[in-house]
Coordinates of C-alpha atoms in Angstrom, one line a residue:
Chain A
V29 CA 0.4 -0.1 0.2
S30 CA 2.9 2.3 0.8
K31 CA 3.9 2.4 -2.9
V32 CA 0.7 2.7 -4.2
L33 CA 0.3 5.6 -2.1
A34 CA 3.5 7.2 -3.1
R35 CA 2.2 6.6 -6.5
L36 CA -0.7 8.6 -5.9
A37 CA 0.7 11.5 -4.3
E38 CA 3.2 11.4 -6.9
A39 CA 0.1 11.5 -9.3
L40 CA -1.4 14.5 -7.1
A41 CA 1.5 16.5 -7.4
E42 CA 1.8 16.5 -11.2
R43 CA -1.8 18.0 -11.0
R44 CA -0.4 20.8 -8.8
T45 CA -0.4 24.5 -10.5
P46 CA 1.8 27.2 -10.0
D47 CA -0.5 29.2 -8.0
G48 CA -0.6 26.3 -5.3
G49 CA -4.2 24.7 -6.9
F50 CA -5.0 21.9 -8.2
A51 CA -6.5 21.0 -11.7
A52 CA -8.9 18.5 -12.5
V53 CA -6.9 16.9 -14.7
A54 CA -2.8 17.3 -15.7
G55 CA -2.3 20.2 -17.8
G56 CA -5.6 22.3 -16.4
P57 CA -6.5 25.0 -14.8
A58 CA -6.7 25.1 -10.9
D59 CA -10.3 24.5 -9.8
S60 CA -12.1 24.5 -6.5
E61 CA -13.3 20.9 -6.6
S62 CA -9.7 19.6 -7.4
T63 CA -8.3 21.9 -4.9
A64 CA -10.6 21.6 -2.1
L65 CA -9.7 17.4 -2.3
A66 CA -6.0 18.2 -2.6
A67 CA -6.5 20.1 0.8
L68 CA -8.3 17.2 2.2
V69 CA -5.6 14.8 1.3
E70 CA -3.2 17.4 2.6
R71 CA -5.0 17.3 5.8
A72 CA -5.2 13.2 6.2
I73 CA -1.5 12.7 5.0
G74 CA 0.3 15.9 5.6
T75 CA 3.0 15.4 2.6
G76 CA 3.3 18.8 2.0
V77 CA 2.2 17.9 -1.7
A78 CA -0.8 20.8 -1.0
R79 CA 0.5 23.1 1.6
D80 CA -0.7 25.6 -0.1
A81 CA -4.1 24.3 -1.2
A82 CA -6.2 26.0 1.7
R83 CA -4.6 29.2 1.0
W84 CA -5.7 29.0 -2.8
L85 CA -9.2 28.3 -1.5
V86 CA -9.6 31.2 0.8
E87 CA -8.0 33.8 -1.3
R88 CA -11.0 33.0 -4.1
Q89 CA -13.8 32.8 -1.9
R90 CA -16.1 35.2 -2.9
G91 CA -17.7 38.4 -1.4
D92 CA -21.0 36.5 -1.6
G93 CA -19.2 33.3 0.4
A94 CA -19.4 31.2 -2.8
W95 CA -16.5 29.9 -4.9
P96 CA -15.9 30.1 -8.5
F97 CA -15.1 27.0 -10.3
T98 CA -11.8 28.2 -11.8
D99 CA -10.4 31.8 -12.3
A100 CA -11.8 32.0 -15.8
V101 CA -15.0 30.9 -14.5
P102 CA -15.8 33.2 -11.6
E103 CA -19.5 32.6 -11.4
P104 CA -20.5 30.7 -8.5
S105 CA -19.8 27.2 -8.3
W106 CA -21.3 23.7 -7.1
A107 CA -17.7 22.9 -6.0
G108 CA -18.0 25.5 -3.0
A109 CA -19.0 22.3 -0.9
W110 CA -16.2 20.9 -1.5
A111 CA -14.1 24.1 -0.4
L112 CA -16.2 24.3 2.7
L113 CA -15.5 21.0 3.7
A114 CA -11.6 21.4 2.9
L115 CA -11.2 24.6 4.8
G116 CA -13.6 23.7 7.9
A117 CA -10.9 20.7 8.0
A118 CA -8.0 23.0 7.8
G119 CA -9.8 25.1 11.0
A120 CA -10.1 27.9 8.3
D121 CA -11.5 31.3 10.0
P122 CA -15.3 30.6 11.5
P123 CA -16.5 34.0 9.9
A124 CA -15.3 32.6 6.1
L125 CA -17.1 29.4 6.9
A126 CA -20.1 31.0 8.1
R127 CA -20.0 33.0 4.8
G128 CA -19.5 30.1 2.5
G129 CA -22.1 28.3 4.3
A130 CA -24.9 31.1 4.3
W131 CA -24.1 30.8 0.3
L132 CA -24.8 27.2 0.5
V133 CA -27.8 27.3 2.3
A134 CA -29.3 30.4 0.0
R135 CA -28.3 28.0 -3.1
E136 CA -31.2 25.9 -4.4
G137 CA -32.1 24.1 -7.4
V138 CA -34.7 25.8 -9.9
R139 CA -38.3 24.3 -9.1
P140 CA -41.4 24.4 -11.1
S141 CA -43.8 26.8 -9.6
R142 CA -47.0 25.5 -7.8
L143 CA -49.0 26.1 -10.8
A144 CA -46.9 24.3 -13.2
R145 CA -47.0 21.4 -10.5
A146 CA -50.3 21.5 -10.3
L147 CA -50.9 21.6 -14.6
G148 CA -48.4 18.6 -15.2
A149 CA -50.8 16.9 -12.3
L150 CA -53.9 17.5 -14.6
T151 CA -52.1 16.6 -17.7
G152 CA -50.9 13.5 -16.5
Q153 CA -47.6 14.5 -16.5
R154 CA -46.4 14.2 -12.7
R155 CA -47.3 10.6 -13.1
R156 CA -44.4 10.2 -16.1
I157 CA -42.1 12.1 -13.7
E158 CA -42.7 10.2 -10.1
H159 CA -40.1 12.4 -8.3
D160 CA -41.1 15.1 -6.0
L161 CA -40.1 18.2 -7.9
S162 CA -41.2 20.0 -4.9
L163 CA -38.2 19.2 -2.7
R164 CA -35.0 21.7 -2.3
G165 CA -32.0 20.3 -3.1
W166 CA -28.6 21.9 -4.8
P167 CA -27.9 22.2 -8.7
W168 CA -24.9 22.0 -10.3
H169 CA -25.8 25.3 -11.9
A170 CA -27.6 28.5 -10.6
A171 CA -30.0 27.9 -13.7
A172 CA -30.6 24.0 -13.2
A173 CA -32.7 21.6 -10.9
S174 CA -31.4 20.2 -8.2
W175 CA -29.7 17.0 -8.9
T176 CA -27.9 14.1 -6.6
E177 CA -24.4 14.8 -6.6
P178 CA -24.3 18.5 -5.6
T179 CA -27.1 17.7 -3.2
A180 CA -24.8 14.8 -1.4
S181 CA -21.8 17.0 -1.3
A182 CA -24.1 20.2 0.2
L183 CA -25.6 17.9 2.6
L184 CA -21.9 16.3 3.5
A185 CA -20.5 20.1 4.1
L186 CA -23.6 21.7 6.2
Q187 CA -23.5 18.5 8.4
R188 CA -19.8 18.8 9.1
M189 CA -20.2 22.5 9.8
A190 CA -23.1 22.2 12.1
P191 CA -21.4 21.7 15.5
S192 CA -18.9 24.4 15.1
V193 CA -20.1 26.9 12.8
A194 CA -24.0 28.3 13.2
V195 CA -25.4 28.8 9.7
P196 CA -29.0 30.2 10.0
G197 CA -31.2 27.7 7.9
A198 CA -28.9 24.6 7.6
R199 CA -31.1 22.2 10.0
E200 CA -33.7 23.0 7.7
R201 CA -31.9 22.4 4.3
I202 CA -30.0 19.6 5.7
E203 CA -33.6 17.6 6.4
E204 CA -34.8 18.6 3.1
G205 CA -31.8 17.7 1.0
R206 CA -32.1 14.3 3.1
R207 CA -35.7 14.1 1.8
L208 CA -34.6 14.5 -1.5
L209 CA -31.9 11.9 -2.0
R210 CA -34.2 9.6 -0.4
D211 CA -36.9 10.6 -3.2
R212 CA -34.5 10.1 -5.8
M213 CA -33.3 6.6 -4.8
C214 CA -33.5 3.9 -7.5
P215 CA -36.3 1.4 -7.2
A216 CA -33.8 -1.7 -6.2
G217 CA -31.6 1.1 -4.0
G218 CA -28.7 3.2 -5.1
W219 CA -28.5 6.4 -6.5
N220 CA -27.8 7.7 -10.3
Y221 CA -27.5 11.7 -11.5
G222 CA -31.3 11.9 -10.0
N223 CA -33.6 10.3 -11.9
R224 CA -35.1 7.0 -10.8
R225 CA -37.4 6.7 -13.7
V226 CA -37.6 8.4 -17.0
L227 CA -41.0 7.8 -18.6
G228 CA -41.9 5.0 -16.1
E229 CA -38.6 3.0 -16.7
A230 CA -36.5 2.4 -14.4
V231 CA -32.9 4.1 -14.4
P232 CA -30.1 2.4 -12.8
P233 CA -27.9 3.6 -10.0
Y234 CA -24.0 4.2 -10.5
P235 CA -21.7 3.2 -8.0
D236 CA -19.8 6.1 -7.4
T237 CA -22.9 8.3 -7.0
T238 CA -24.3 6.0 -4.7
A239 CA -21.1 5.7 -2.3
L240 CA -20.8 9.6 -2.2
V241 CA -24.9 9.7 -1.4
L242 CA -24.2 7.1 1.3
I243 CA -21.3 9.1 2.7
A244 CA -23.7 12.1 3.0
L245 CA -26.5 10.0 4.5
Q246 CA -24.1 8.8 7.6
R247 CA -26.8 9.9 9.8
D248 CA -29.9 8.8 8.0
A249 CA -32.4 6.7 10.2
D250 CA -33.5 4.8 7.2
R251 CA -31.9 1.2 7.6
A252 CA -34.0 -0.1 4.9
R253 CA -33.0 2.6 2.3
L254 CA -29.3 2.0 3.4
D255 CA -29.2 -1.6 3.5
A256 CA -31.0 -1.8 0.1
S257 CA -28.4 0.9 -1.4
F258 CA -25.7 -1.1 0.2
G259 CA -26.6 -4.0 -1.6
A260 CA -26.8 -2.3 -4.6
L261 CA -23.3 -0.6 -4.3
E262 CA -21.5 -4.0 -3.9
R263 CA -23.4 -5.5 -6.9
L264 CA -22.3 -2.7 -8.9
L265 CA -18.9 -2.8 -7.5
E266 CA -18.7 -6.5 -8.1
Q267 CA -19.5 -6.2 -12.2
R268 CA -17.1 -3.4 -12.7
A269 CA -15.4 -1.0 -10.7
S270 CA -13.4 1.8 -11.5
S271 CA -10.9 3.7 -9.1
L272 CA -13.3 6.5 -8.0
A273 CA -16.1 4.0 -7.2
L274 CA -13.8 1.4 -5.4
A275 CA -12.5 4.9 -3.5
L276 CA -15.8 6.2 -3.0
G277 CA -17.0 2.9 -2.1
A278 CA -14.3 2.2 0.7
L279 CA -14.9 5.4 2.2
A280 CA -19.0 4.7 2.2
F281 CA -18.1 1.4 4.2
E282 CA -15.9 2.8 6.5
L283 CA -18.2 5.6 7.4
H284 CA -21.1 3.3 8.0
A285 CA -19.2 0.9 9.9
R286 CA -18.9 -1.8 7.6
D287 CA -16.1 -3.8 6.4
A288 CA -14.0 -1.7 4.3
A289 CA -10.5 -3.6 4.1
P290 CA -11.7 -5.7 0.6
L291 CA -12.6 -2.8 -1.5
R292 CA -9.4 -0.9 -0.2
A293 CA -7.3 -4.2 -1.3
R294 CA -9.0 -3.8 -4.8
L295 CA -8.4 -0.1 -5.2
A296 CA -4.7 -0.4 -4.3
A297 CA -4.1 -3.5 -6.7
R298 CA -6.0 -1.8 -9.6
V299 CA -3.6 1.7 -9.0
D300 CA -0.5 -1.0 -8.7
A301 CA -1.9 -2.6 -11.8
A302 CA -3.0 0.4 -14.0
G303 CA -1.5 3.3 -12.4
P304 CA -3.0 6.3 -10.8
P305 CA -6.4 7.3 -12.4
A306 CA -6.5 10.3 -15.0
E307 CA -9.1 12.5 -13.0
T308 CA -7.7 14.6 -9.8
R309 CA -10.8 13.7 -8.0
A310 CA -10.2 10.1 -8.5
V311 CA -6.7 10.5 -7.2
A312 CA -7.6 12.3 -4.3
F313 CA -10.6 10.0 -2.8
A314 CA -8.4 7.2 -3.7
L315 CA -5.9 8.8 -1.2
L316 CA -8.4 9.4 1.5
A317 CA -9.6 5.9 1.1
L318 CA -6.3 4.2 1.5
A319 CA -4.6 6.7 4.2
G320 CA -7.5 7.0 6.7
G321 CA -8.6 10.0 5.3
A322 CA -12.5 9.0 6.0
K323 CA -12.5 10.5 9.3
L324 CA -12.1 13.9 7.5
L325 CA -16.1 13.1 6.2
E326 CA -17.2 11.7 9.1
V327 CA -20.4 13.6 10.4
P328 CA -20.9 14.2 13.8
A329 CA -23.6 12.3 15.8
Chain B
V23 CA -49.6 27.1 -22.3
I24 CA -47.2 24.6 -21.2
R25 CA -46.0 22.6 -24.6
R26 CA -45.6 19.2 -23.5
R27 CA -42.7 18.0 -24.5
E28 CA -41.0 21.4 -22.8
F29 CA -42.8 20.3 -19.6
L30 CA -41.5 16.9 -19.8
A31 CA -37.9 17.9 -20.8
G32 CA -38.0 20.5 -17.8
A33 CA -39.1 17.7 -15.6
L34 CA -36.2 15.7 -16.5
A35 CA -34.8 18.0 -14.4
G36 CA -37.1 17.9 -11.5
T37 CA -38.6 21.0 -12.5
A38 CA -40.7 22.5 -15.2
A39 CA -39.2 24.5 -17.7
L40 CA -41.7 27.4 -17.9
A41 CA -38.7 29.9 -18.9
A42 CA -38.9 27.8 -21.6
C43 CA -42.3 27.4 -22.4
G44 CA -44.6 29.3 -25.1
R45 CA -42.7 30.1 -28.5
R46 CA -40.1 32.5 -28.5
Q47 CA -40.2 35.2 -31.2
V48 CA -36.9 35.2 -32.3
E49 CA -35.2 37.1 -35.2
L50 CA -34.2 34.8 -38.2
P51 CA -30.5 34.8 -38.3
P52 CA -28.8 35.8 -41.3
D53 CA -29.2 32.9 -43.9
R54 CA -26.1 30.7 -44.1
R55 CA -27.3 27.6 -46.0
P56 CA -25.3 26.7 -49.1
A57 CA -27.5 26.3 -52.2
A58 CA -27.2 22.6 -51.8
S59 CA -25.7 20.3 -49.5
R60 CA -24.3 16.7 -50.0
V61 CA -25.0 14.0 -47.9
A62 CA -23.4 10.1 -48.4
V63 CA -25.3 7.5 -46.7
L64 CA -23.5 4.3 -46.8
P65 CA -24.5 0.7 -46.5
A66 CA -22.6 -1.0 -43.9
A67 CA -23.7 -4.8 -42.7
S68 CA -21.8 -4.8 -39.5
Y69 CA -19.2 -3.9 -37.1
D70 CA -17.3 -6.5 -38.4
A71 CA -17.1 -4.9 -42.1
D72 CA -14.0 -2.8 -43.2
L73 CA -15.0 0.4 -41.6
T74 CA -11.9 2.1 -42.3
D75 CA -12.1 1.5 -45.9
L76 CA -15.8 2.5 -46.2
L77 CA -15.1 5.8 -44.4
R78 CA -12.5 6.4 -46.8
R79 CA -14.4 6.1 -49.6
G80 CA -17.4 8.4 -47.7
L81 CA -14.7 11.1 -46.8
A82 CA -13.5 11.2 -50.4
F83 CA -16.8 13.0 -51.4
F84 CA -15.9 15.8 -49.2
A85 CA -12.2 15.7 -49.2
P86 CA -11.5 16.9 -45.8
E87 CA -8.5 19.3 -45.4
V88 CA -6.8 17.5 -42.8
R89 CA -3.3 16.9 -44.0
G90 CA -0.9 17.9 -41.0
R91 CA -3.8 19.2 -39.2
R92 CA -5.5 18.4 -35.6
V93 CA -9.0 16.4 -36.0
V94 CA -11.0 16.3 -33.1
L95 CA -13.6 13.5 -33.1
K96 CA -16.9 13.7 -30.8
P97 CA -18.3 10.1 -30.6
N98 CA -21.7 9.9 -28.2
Y99 CA -20.5 8.4 -25.1
V100 CA -23.4 10.5 -22.8
E101 CA -24.0 6.9 -20.8
F102 CA -23.3 3.2 -21.1
D103 CA -25.5 0.4 -20.9
P104 CA -24.1 -3.0 -21.5
Q105 CA -27.5 -4.3 -23.0
G106 CA -27.8 -1.3 -24.7
A107 CA -26.8 0.4 -27.9
I108 CA -26.4 4.3 -26.7
N109 CA -22.8 4.9 -28.0
T110 CA -21.0 5.3 -31.2
H111 CA -19.4 2.0 -31.7
P112 CA -15.5 2.2 -30.8
K113 CA -15.0 0.6 -34.2
L114 CA -16.4 3.2 -35.9
V115 CA -14.4 5.5 -33.7
E116 CA -11.3 3.3 -34.6
A117 CA -12.1 3.5 -38.3
A118 CA -12.5 7.1 -38.3
V119 CA -8.7 7.7 -36.4
L120 CA -7.2 5.4 -38.9
A121 CA -9.2 7.2 -41.7
F122 CA -8.3 10.3 -41.0
L123 CA -4.7 9.7 -39.8
G124 CA -4.6 8.2 -43.5
L125 CA -5.6 11.2 -45.1
G126 CA -2.3 12.9 -43.1
A127 CA -3.7 14.4 -40.0
A128 CA -1.1 15.6 -38.0
E129 CA -3.1 14.0 -34.9
V130 CA -6.7 12.9 -34.0
V131 CA -8.2 13.4 -30.8
V132 CA -11.2 11.4 -29.2
A133 CA -13.1 13.9 -27.2
E134 CA -16.4 13.5 -25.3
G135 CA -18.0 15.3 -22.2
A136 CA -20.5 12.4 -20.9
G137 CA -23.8 14.1 -19.8
H138 CA -24.9 11.8 -17.2
R139 CA -21.8 9.5 -15.5
R140 CA -19.0 11.7 -14.5
D141 CA -16.7 8.2 -13.9
T142 CA -14.7 8.6 -17.0
E143 CA -12.5 5.9 -16.2
Y144 CA -15.6 3.8 -15.9
L145 CA -17.3 4.5 -19.1
L146 CA -14.1 4.4 -21.4
G147 CA -13.2 1.0 -19.6
A148 CA -17.0 -0.6 -19.9
S149 CA -17.9 0.5 -23.5
G150 CA -14.6 -0.9 -24.7
L151 CA -13.5 2.9 -26.4
G152 CA -10.7 2.7 -23.7
D153 CA -9.0 0.1 -25.5
V154 CA -9.4 1.4 -28.6
L155 CA -7.6 4.5 -27.6
R156 CA -4.7 2.6 -25.9
E157 CA -3.9 0.1 -28.8
R158 CA -3.9 2.9 -31.1
R159 CA -2.1 5.6 -29.0
V160 CA -4.7 8.0 -29.1
R161 CA -5.2 11.2 -27.1
F162 CA -8.6 11.3 -25.4
V163 CA -9.8 14.8 -23.9
D164 CA -12.6 14.9 -21.4
L165 CA -14.9 17.7 -22.4
N166 CA -16.4 18.0 -18.8
L167 CA -13.0 19.1 -17.6
D168 CA -11.4 21.0 -20.4
R169 CA -10.0 24.6 -20.7
V170 CA -13.2 26.9 -21.5
A171 CA -13.6 29.8 -23.2
E172 CA -16.8 32.1 -23.1
V173 CA -18.6 32.1 -26.6
L174 CA -21.4 34.5 -26.9
L175 CA -24.2 32.6 -28.5
P176 CA -25.1 34.3 -32.3
T177 CA -28.6 33.4 -32.0
S178 CA -31.2 33.3 -29.6
F179 CA -33.6 30.4 -29.8
T180 CA -33.0 30.2 -25.9
S181 CA -32.3 32.8 -23.3
L182 CA -28.7 31.6 -23.0
G183 CA -26.8 34.4 -24.3
R184 CA -23.5 32.8 -23.7
L185 CA -21.7 29.6 -23.0
W186 CA -18.3 28.3 -21.5
L187 CA -17.1 25.8 -24.3
P188 CA -14.0 23.6 -24.3
R189 CA -11.1 24.9 -26.3
T190 CA -10.1 21.4 -27.7
V191 CA -13.8 21.8 -29.7
L192 CA -13.1 25.2 -30.5
D193 CA -9.4 25.2 -31.6
A194 CA -10.0 22.0 -33.6
D195 CA -8.8 22.5 -37.3
L196 CA -11.7 20.1 -38.1
F197 CA -14.3 18.9 -35.8
V198 CA -16.4 15.7 -36.5
S199 CA -19.5 15.1 -34.5
M200 CA -19.9 11.5 -34.5
P201 CA -23.6 10.5 -33.0
K202 CA -25.2 7.2 -32.9
L203 CA -28.5 7.2 -35.3
K204 CA -31.2 7.5 -32.5
M205 CA -34.6 8.3 -31.4
H206 CA -35.0 11.1 -28.7
H207 CA -37.7 11.1 -26.1
W208 CA -37.3 15.0 -25.8
A209 CA -36.1 15.9 -29.0
G210 CA -37.3 13.6 -31.3
V211 CA -34.3 12.8 -33.1
T212 CA -30.6 12.9 -31.8
L213 CA -27.8 13.1 -34.5
S214 CA -24.9 14.7 -34.9
M215 CA -26.3 18.4 -34.1
K216 CA -27.4 17.1 -30.7
N217 CA -24.9 15.8 -29.7
L218 CA -23.0 19.1 -29.4
F219 CA -24.5 18.8 -25.8
G220 CA -21.5 16.8 -25.3
I221 CA -19.2 19.8 -25.5
V222 CA -20.9 21.7 -23.1
P223 CA -18.7 21.1 -20.1
G224 CA -20.0 19.4 -16.9
A225 CA -17.4 20.8 -14.6
I226 CA -19.4 23.9 -14.7
Y227 CA -23.0 22.9 -16.2
G228 CA -23.2 19.6 -14.2
W229 CA -24.1 16.0 -15.0
P230 CA -26.5 15.9 -16.7
K231 CA -26.1 19.5 -18.5
N232 CA -29.6 20.5 -17.1
V233 CA -29.1 24.2 -17.9
L234 CA -29.7 23.4 -21.4
H235 CA -33.1 21.3 -20.8
Q236 CA -34.2 24.3 -18.5
A237 CA -33.7 26.8 -21.3
G238 CA -35.0 24.5 -23.9
I239 CA -33.8 21.6 -25.8
P240 CA -34.3 22.0 -29.2
G241 CA -33.2 26.2 -29.1
S242 CA -30.3 24.7 -27.1
I243 CA -29.3 22.7 -30.1
V244 CA -30.0 25.1 -32.6
D245 CA -28.2 27.9 -30.5
I246 CA -24.8 25.8 -29.9
N247 CA -24.6 24.6 -33.5
A248 CA -25.0 28.1 -34.7
A249 CA -22.2 29.4 -32.0
L250 CA -19.4 27.2 -33.7
A251 CA -17.1 28.4 -36.2
M252 CA -14.8 25.8 -37.4
P253 CA -15.0 23.5 -39.9
R254 CA -16.9 20.3 -38.9
L255 CA -18.1 16.8 -40.8
A256 CA -20.6 14.2 -39.3
I257 CA -20.0 10.9 -39.4
V258 CA -23.6 9.2 -38.2
D259 CA -23.0 5.4 -36.7
G260 CA -26.4 4.2 -38.2
I261 CA -24.9 0.5 -38.1
V262 CA -26.7 -0.3 -35.1
G263 CA -29.2 2.7 -34.0
M264 CA -31.7 3.0 -31.3
E265 CA -35.6 3.2 -31.8
G266 CA -38.3 3.9 -29.5
N267 CA -37.4 5.4 -25.7
G268 CA -34.2 6.5 -26.5
P269 CA -31.3 8.1 -26.1
I270 CA -30.7 5.6 -23.2
Q271 CA -33.5 3.4 -22.8
G272 CA -34.6 2.6 -26.4
E273 CA -34.3 -0.6 -28.2
A274 CA -31.2 -1.6 -30.6
R275 CA -32.6 -1.4 -34.2
A276 CA -30.1 -2.6 -36.8
A277 CA -30.1 -0.1 -39.8
G278 CA -26.6 -0.9 -41.7
V279 CA -26.1 2.5 -42.4
V280 CA -22.9 5.0 -41.9
V281 CA -24.1 8.9 -42.6
I282 CA -21.6 11.5 -43.7
G283 CA -21.6 14.8 -44.5
D284 CA -20.3 18.6 -43.8
D285 CA -23.6 20.2 -43.2
F286 CA -25.0 19.1 -40.3
A287 CA -28.5 20.0 -40.4
A288 CA -28.9 18.3 -43.9
V289 CA -26.9 15.0 -42.3
D290 CA -29.2 14.9 -39.4
A291 CA -32.3 15.5 -41.8
T292 CA -31.2 12.5 -43.9
G293 CA -30.7 10.6 -40.6
A294 CA -34.0 11.5 -39.8
R295 CA -35.5 10.0 -43.2
L296 CA -33.7 7.0 -42.5
M297 CA -35.3 6.3 -39.1
G298 CA -38.7 7.4 -41.2
A299 CA -39.2 10.7 -39.4
D300 CA -40.2 13.7 -40.9
S301 CA -37.5 16.1 -40.7
E302 CA -39.4 18.9 -41.2
R303 CA -41.6 17.9 -37.9
V304 CA -38.5 17.9 -35.6
E305 CA -38.2 20.9 -33.9
H306 CA -34.6 21.8 -34.0
L307 CA -34.1 21.0 -37.7
R308 CA -37.0 22.8 -38.3
W309 CA -35.6 25.9 -36.8
A310 CA -31.9 25.1 -38.2
G311 CA -33.3 24.5 -41.6
G312 CA -34.5 28.0 -41.7
F313 CA -31.0 29.4 -41.8
L314 CA -28.2 27.3 -40.5
G315 CA -28.0 24.3 -42.5
N316 CA -30.5 22.4 -45.4
V317 CA -33.3 20.2 -44.1
A318 CA -35.5 20.5 -46.9
E319 CA -35.1 17.3 -49.2
E320 CA -35.0 19.2 -52.6
R321 CA -31.7 21.0 -51.5
I322 CA -29.9 18.3 -50.2
V323 CA -27.8 15.8 -53.0
Q324 CA -27.7 12.2 -51.7
L325 CA -24.2 10.5 -52.6
A326 CA -23.9 6.6 -52.7
E327 CA -27.3 5.1 -51.7
S328 CA -30.7 6.7 -51.7
P329 CA -31.9 7.2 -48.0
A330 CA -35.4 6.1 -49.2
R331 CA -34.0 2.6 -50.2
L332 CA -32.5 2.0 -46.8
R333 CA -34.8 3.8 -44.8
Q334 CA -36.5 1.8 -41.8
D335 CA -39.4 3.2 -39.7
F336 CA -38.1 3.3 -36.3
A337 CA -40.4 2.9 -33.3
L338 CA -41.2 6.5 -32.3
P339 CA -40.4 7.8 -29.0
P340 CA -43.4 8.2 -26.4
G341 CA -45.3 11.3 -27.7
F342 CA -44.0 11.6 -31.1
A343 CA -46.6 9.9 -33.1
T344 CA -46.7 13.0 -35.7
L345 CA -42.9 12.3 -36.7
R346 CA -43.9 9.7 -38.7
A347 CA -43.0 10.9 -42.3

């Protein structure tokens, strides 16, 4: 494992940009998600590879509390949830965290009006959509609806912040976000990008997304849903597993007090055989999974 | 009044696309249509055929200037289903790589920004495209994570106004859209024009690229296509297409055809005809046919085979019964 960790750390270092941030792929511009994940890795391992990552994030927080995706794309990004997680773990300035938390609480996906929902119900369209359009989750973009992954990451960030940083409205958003994720669960467990059915046909879950949602739902009391989704995750990982899916799967297992050792072993073997993954996100989650980083994603009771 | 399909498209997002509802009154942009467009329809019985030779013959009609230049192939890997026919077949992508290298291209890059899955390692591995890229030493660019530039949209079939788009596409010497021949449950058909949703970067707009659904799918298709200025070509994989509830959950349909052309609207109109659909009733094609490219049958010169001879009536997507030609 130490050899694999070294290779992954080396791969992460290759994605570092001259300004101290990290790019999503080698040669790209630094972005908030990759830099936040690198900052979490730094917190977990402390190799110095990403010693400037937290500073990079602090310097780029916008006045409204949000983070841009990159310097070139200044609009508020979904990646702000990961920046909050990373800066929270790094012990950043509480007012900056509170500002970021307030932005996240205010951010919500586009929802249809009551009139539109009523019209949809009248014309029979609602029956073909199935999930609850009234629930507020988090979008990828300000002009989009709520989807699974940004809702999971925002939920995780707000839950991690809750004990130490007071953010008005966070509790309600956390509860509603959980309801949205439960509502979007695929019929046989697990999650995909956010549609459990399209025009009456079930849409299958993805392993990486399922694992991320399970990480966000650590404190969920609905054991039946969680068990069904762990079952789905295990089946998906048996079929075909990427480094990203194995890493997130191992973290989900560990955070739910399940045996993560077999998934960690598979992840290490995969990286050893095929080399580090191309995407920084997968590299970072692999490092977190293999080097005890799960605690940085743990939601306090 | 909410138009039915736009409501559903918004609902795909988990919301109703009220902003996109009702017909936008748009001023028709300057007419860019050539007097006539040429589209080659080439029979191909299976993926085991000599597809490189087939593409060489098809490309010869268009003589693309690629010597010493960089060609960007954009296949459709929006999602993967081992039982499905969602993707441009890796063997056709491989054949295109070889055909363009054979024409003297300095580099052929395969680029895609998957619409549903973020996990590109999974997509490339499961679909078999990764093996082709490795074997042929072809660079893959994940358009979801590429460097971007802001592009002002010259048309306003949506209220988007501008989009961040990937440099790999914008800087291509030749951009090749390589869609699958499919029906689409929100857009009617998905071909070389709709395939461009895959160039919109997920890192900014998400997975799925729901901003485009919210803005209106037909309008987004036209606005994106009208914004691109680089030389382009389309190669449609219709060897096995998808009928019914496409683009993900439809049924595979062997159509035995590859379609090539340099006017995306004309290529897609031909693709629609091959599937037994009336291209003039596909909203984005009707709009594009007004200024961007040729959709009217009399303005398309069909090369190689006649689409009428190879036409197969694909099952229409739910709610699109009026598409049948």
